[in-house]
GROMACS .gro file of C-alpha atoms in nm:
model
  201
    1MET     CA    1  13.561  10.155   8.599
    2GLY     CA    2  13.265  10.148   8.840
    3ILE     CA    3  12.922  10.295   8.901
    4GLU     CA    4  13.081  10.612   9.042
    5ASN     CA    5  13.241  10.680   8.700
    6ILE     CA    6  12.904  10.645   8.531
    7LEU     CA    7  12.735  10.886   8.773
    8ALA     CA    8  13.022  11.136   8.747
    9GLU     CA    9  12.969  11.163   8.372
   10PHE     CA   10  12.600  11.238   8.419
   11ASP     CA   11  12.706  11.535   8.637
   12SER     CA   12  12.966  11.656   8.386
   13GLU     CA   13  12.862  11.893   8.108
   14LYS     CA   14  13.153  11.791   7.884
   15ARG     CA   15  13.103  11.416   7.936
   16THR     CA   16  13.437  11.333   7.773
   17GLY     CA   17  13.472  11.015   7.980
   18ALA     CA   18  13.149  10.881   7.835
   19GLU     CA   19  13.325  10.837   7.501
   20SER     CA   20  13.551  10.561   7.634
   21PRO     CA   21  13.467  10.200   7.540
   22GLU     CA   22  13.486  10.099   7.908
   23TRP     CA   23  13.229  10.362   8.010
   24LYS     CA   24  12.991  10.271   7.729
   25LYS     CA   25  13.020   9.900   7.808
   26LEU     CA   26  12.940   9.942   8.179
   27PHE     CA   27  12.663  10.192   8.109
   28ASN     CA   28  12.497   9.955   7.864
   29GLU     CA   29  12.531   9.666   8.111
   30LEU     CA   30  12.360   9.870   8.385
   31CYS     CA   31  12.077   9.973   8.152
   32GLN     CA   32  12.024   9.611   8.049
   33GLU     CA   33  12.022   9.509   8.416
   34ALA     CA   34  11.750   9.768   8.481
   35ILE     CA   35  11.544   9.626   8.195
   36ARG     CA   36  11.593   9.270   8.321
   37LEU     CA   37  11.498   9.359   8.679
   38GLY     CA   38  11.198   9.551   8.552
   39MET     CA   39  11.081   9.246   8.360
   40GLU     CA   40  11.135   9.032   8.669
   41MET     CA   41  10.931   9.273   8.879
   42ASN     CA   42  10.645   9.333   8.637
   43ASN     CA   43  10.569   8.993   8.490
   44GLN     CA   44  10.470   8.787   8.789
   45TYR     CA   45  10.333   8.835   9.138
   46HIS     CA   46  10.575   8.933   9.416
   47THR     CA   47  10.514   8.987   9.787
   48PRO     CA   48  10.590   9.336   9.925
   49GLU     CA   49  10.911   9.194  10.073
   50GLU     CA   50  11.017   9.053   9.735
   51LEU     CA   51  10.942   9.384   9.564
   52ARG     CA   52  11.164   9.569   9.811
   53GLU     CA   53  11.443   9.318   9.746
   54ILE     CA   54  11.417   9.377   9.370
   55MET     CA   55  11.424   9.753   9.430
   56ASP     CA   56  11.737   9.702   9.644
   57ARG     CA   57  11.906   9.543   9.343
   58LEU     CA   58  11.764   9.791   9.095
   59THR     CA   59  11.879  10.101   9.285
   60GLY     CA   60  12.192   9.951   9.442
   61LYS     CA   61  12.071  10.090   9.776
   62SER     CA   62  11.891   9.951  10.079
   63ILE     CA   63  11.519  10.019  10.053
   64ASP     CA   64  11.340  10.083  10.385
   65ASP     CA   65  11.086   9.828  10.511
   66THR     CA   66  10.815  10.096  10.496
   67PHE     CA   67  10.846  10.128  10.116
   68ARG     CA   68  10.542  10.018   9.911
   69LEU     CA   69  10.510   9.972   9.536
   70PHE     CA   70  10.231   9.854   9.308
   71PRO     CA   71  10.382   9.724   8.982
   72PRO     CA   72  10.434   9.768   8.698
   73PHE     CA   73  10.728  10.003   8.747
   74TYR     CA   74  10.974  10.114   8.479
   75THR     CA   75  11.317  10.276   8.485
   76ASP     CA   76  11.593  10.308   8.225
   77PHE     CA   77  11.888  10.299   8.467
   78GLY     CA   78  11.788  10.254   8.830
   79LYS     CA   79  12.117  10.324   9.004
   80ASN     CA   80  12.056  10.699   9.040
   81ILE     CA   81  11.734  10.670   9.244
   82THR     CA   82  11.728  10.742   9.619
   83ILE     CA   83  11.409  10.664   9.814
   84GLY     CA   84  11.326  10.773  10.169
   85LYS     CA   85  11.105  10.608  10.429
   86ASP     CA   86  10.729  10.545  10.406
   87VAL     CA   87  10.717  10.607  10.029
   88PHE     CA   88  10.433  10.471   9.812
   89ILE     CA   89  10.462  10.441   9.432
   90ASN     CA   90  10.144  10.341   9.250
   91SER     CA   91  10.130  10.135   8.932
   92GLY     CA   92  10.257  10.237   8.588
   93CYS     CA   93  10.522  10.489   8.691
   94HIS     CA   94  10.823  10.566   8.468
   95PHE     CA   95  11.145  10.697   8.626
   96GLN     CA   96  11.410  10.820   8.379
   97ASP     CA   97  11.673  10.849   8.649
   98GLN     CA   98  12.011  10.894   8.480
   99GLY     CA   99  12.019  11.258   8.596
  100GLY     CA  100  11.926  11.156   8.950
  101ILE     CA  101  11.596  11.121   9.139
  102GLU     CA  102  11.576  11.188   9.513
  103ILE     CA  103  11.251  11.104   9.692
  104GLY     CA  104  11.201  11.217  10.051
  105ASP     CA  105  11.008  11.054  10.335
  106GLY     CA  106  10.632  11.005  10.326
  107VAL     CA  107  10.596  11.070   9.952
  108LEU     CA  108  10.289  10.949   9.759
  109ILE     CA  109  10.328  10.901   9.382
  110GLY     CA  110  10.013  10.830   9.181
  111HIS     CA  111   9.945  10.611   8.879
  112ASN     CA  112  10.148  10.663   8.560
  113VAL     CA  113  10.369  10.943   8.693
  114ILE     CA  114  10.673  11.025   8.479
  115LEU     CA  115  10.993  11.163   8.636
  116ALA     CA  116  11.226  11.266   8.350
  117THR     CA  117  11.583  11.382   8.414
  118ILE     CA  118  11.715  11.405   8.055
  119ASN     CA  119  11.682  11.679   7.793
  120HIS     CA  120  11.826  11.677   7.440
  121ASP     CA  121  12.017  11.970   7.291
  122LEU     CA  122  11.817  12.186   7.050
  123ASP     CA  123  12.125  12.284   6.847
  124PRO     CA  124  12.149  12.053   6.541
  125GLY     CA  125  12.527  12.084   6.566
  126GLU     CA  126  12.514  11.901   6.899
  127ASN     CA  127  12.329  11.604   6.746
  128ARG     CA  128  12.067  11.589   7.023
  129LYS     CA  129  12.332  11.563   7.297
  130ASN     CA  130  12.194  11.456   7.635
  131HIS     CA  131  12.172  11.708   7.919
  132TYR     CA  132  12.102  11.576   8.269
  133ALA     CA  133  11.940  11.751   8.567
  134SER     CA  134  11.819  11.589   8.887
  135ILE     CA  135  11.467  11.584   9.028
  136LYS     CA  136  11.436  11.633   9.403
  137ILE     CA  137  11.109  11.553   9.578
  138GLY     CA  138  11.077  11.674   9.937
  139ASN     CA  139  10.910  11.508  10.234
  140HIS     CA  140  10.535  11.428  10.228
  141VAL     CA  141  10.489  11.538   9.867
  142TRP     CA  142  10.183  11.403   9.685
  143ILE     CA  143  10.208  11.367   9.307
  144GLY     CA  144   9.877  11.292   9.135
  145SER     CA  145   9.816  11.040   8.857
  146ASN     CA  146   9.953  11.106   8.508
  147ALA     CA  147  10.168  11.399   8.619
  148THR     CA  148  10.505  11.460   8.451
  149VAL     CA  149  10.800  11.620   8.632
  150LEU     CA  150  11.074  11.752   8.403
  151PRO     CA  151  11.453  11.777   8.454
  152GLY     CA  152  11.595  12.000   8.725
  153VAL     CA  153  11.272  12.041   8.924
  154THR     CA  154  11.270  12.051   9.304
  155ILE     CA  155  10.938  11.996   9.481
  156GLY     CA  156  10.920  12.131   9.836
  157ASP     CA  157  10.791  11.955  10.148
  158TRP     CA  158  10.414  11.895  10.169
  159ALA     CA  159  10.356  12.022   9.815
  160VAL     CA  160  10.087  11.868   9.592
  161VAL     CA  161  10.112  11.815   9.216
  162ALA     CA  162   9.764  11.781   9.065
  163ALA     CA  163   9.675  11.493   8.835
  164GLY     CA  164   9.786  11.546   8.476
  165ALA     CA  165  10.018  11.839   8.556
  166VAL     CA  166  10.342  11.899   8.367
  167VAL     CA  167  10.590  12.045   8.615
  168THR     CA  168  10.860  12.254   8.448
  169GLN     CA  169  10.970  12.473   8.741
  170ASP     CA  170  11.041  12.431   9.112
  171VAL     CA  171  10.739  12.392   9.340
  172PRO     CA  172  10.755  12.575   9.675
  173PRO     CA  173  10.671  12.387   9.996
  174LEU     CA  174  10.305  12.375  10.103
  175THR     CA  175  10.183  12.461   9.753
  176VAL     CA  176   9.935  12.297   9.515
  177VAL     CA  177  10.028  12.318   9.145
  178GLY     CA  178   9.840  12.200   8.838
  179GLY     CA  179   9.799  12.247   8.465
  180VAL     CA  180  10.021  12.239   8.157
  181PRO     CA  181  10.265  12.387   8.232
  182ALA     CA  182  10.196  12.363   8.605
  183LYS     CA  183  10.117  12.683   8.790
  184VAL     CA  184  10.043  12.757   9.154
  185LEU     CA  185   9.676  12.694   9.232
  186LYS     CA  186   9.681  12.760   9.605
  187LYS     CA  187   9.883  12.743   9.922
  188VAL     CA  188   9.835  12.468  10.179
  189THR     CA  189   9.744  12.583  10.531
  190LEU     CA  190   9.901  12.394  10.818
  191LYS     CA  191   9.660  12.325  11.101
  192GLU     CA  192   9.801  12.245  11.440
  193ARG     CA  193   9.719  11.892  11.542
  194LYS     CA  194   9.638  11.845  11.910
  195VAL     CA  195   9.750  11.515  12.051
  196GLN     CA  196   9.591  11.412  12.379
  197ASP     CA  197   9.803  11.181  12.592
  198GLU     CA  198   9.626  10.872  12.706
  199THR     CA  199   9.630  10.811  13.079
  200ILE     CA  200   9.696  10.451  13.178
  201ASP     CA  201   9.555  10.359  13.520
   0.00000   0.00000   0.00000
């Protein structure tokens, strides 16, 4: 039993393997590790290098040297987060990542953003069974403070999520969304940037 078995059950609708004692034991151990690492991160000062090292352990993946984080940061699992290059996460963010969170390059995430990948079944006969769906954030996305992104949402490259928005549906690239629930406010216009080569004598 390993981390791959845990992740496979999140992707399975039946989730029969999650009923085994071995699965439950490892899952609980990984959740407790995420809590412990979160406490380690949030309760004393760490250099940027130390924060990246903690995120390495929390996610189980190598975090790029360009990554920046202002604690506190909270997650309930940690091992289903993938972070690209040149990503900045501001303080107070909550990542519920069991369903999977993918963050592209150059992403800016504001204060107190919530990324939630779990829903509960509405049918009383299902006893609030968990349903998982991943969140995918494209390159150079900017998510404003206090926004919430719900399960299954994909946010396209260069999109902007306004502060306080609740995102329930996919966001196209180069689009600004805002409100509760979030709706398209406007499209982003790309302007060609002219780069002048410097001549060295």
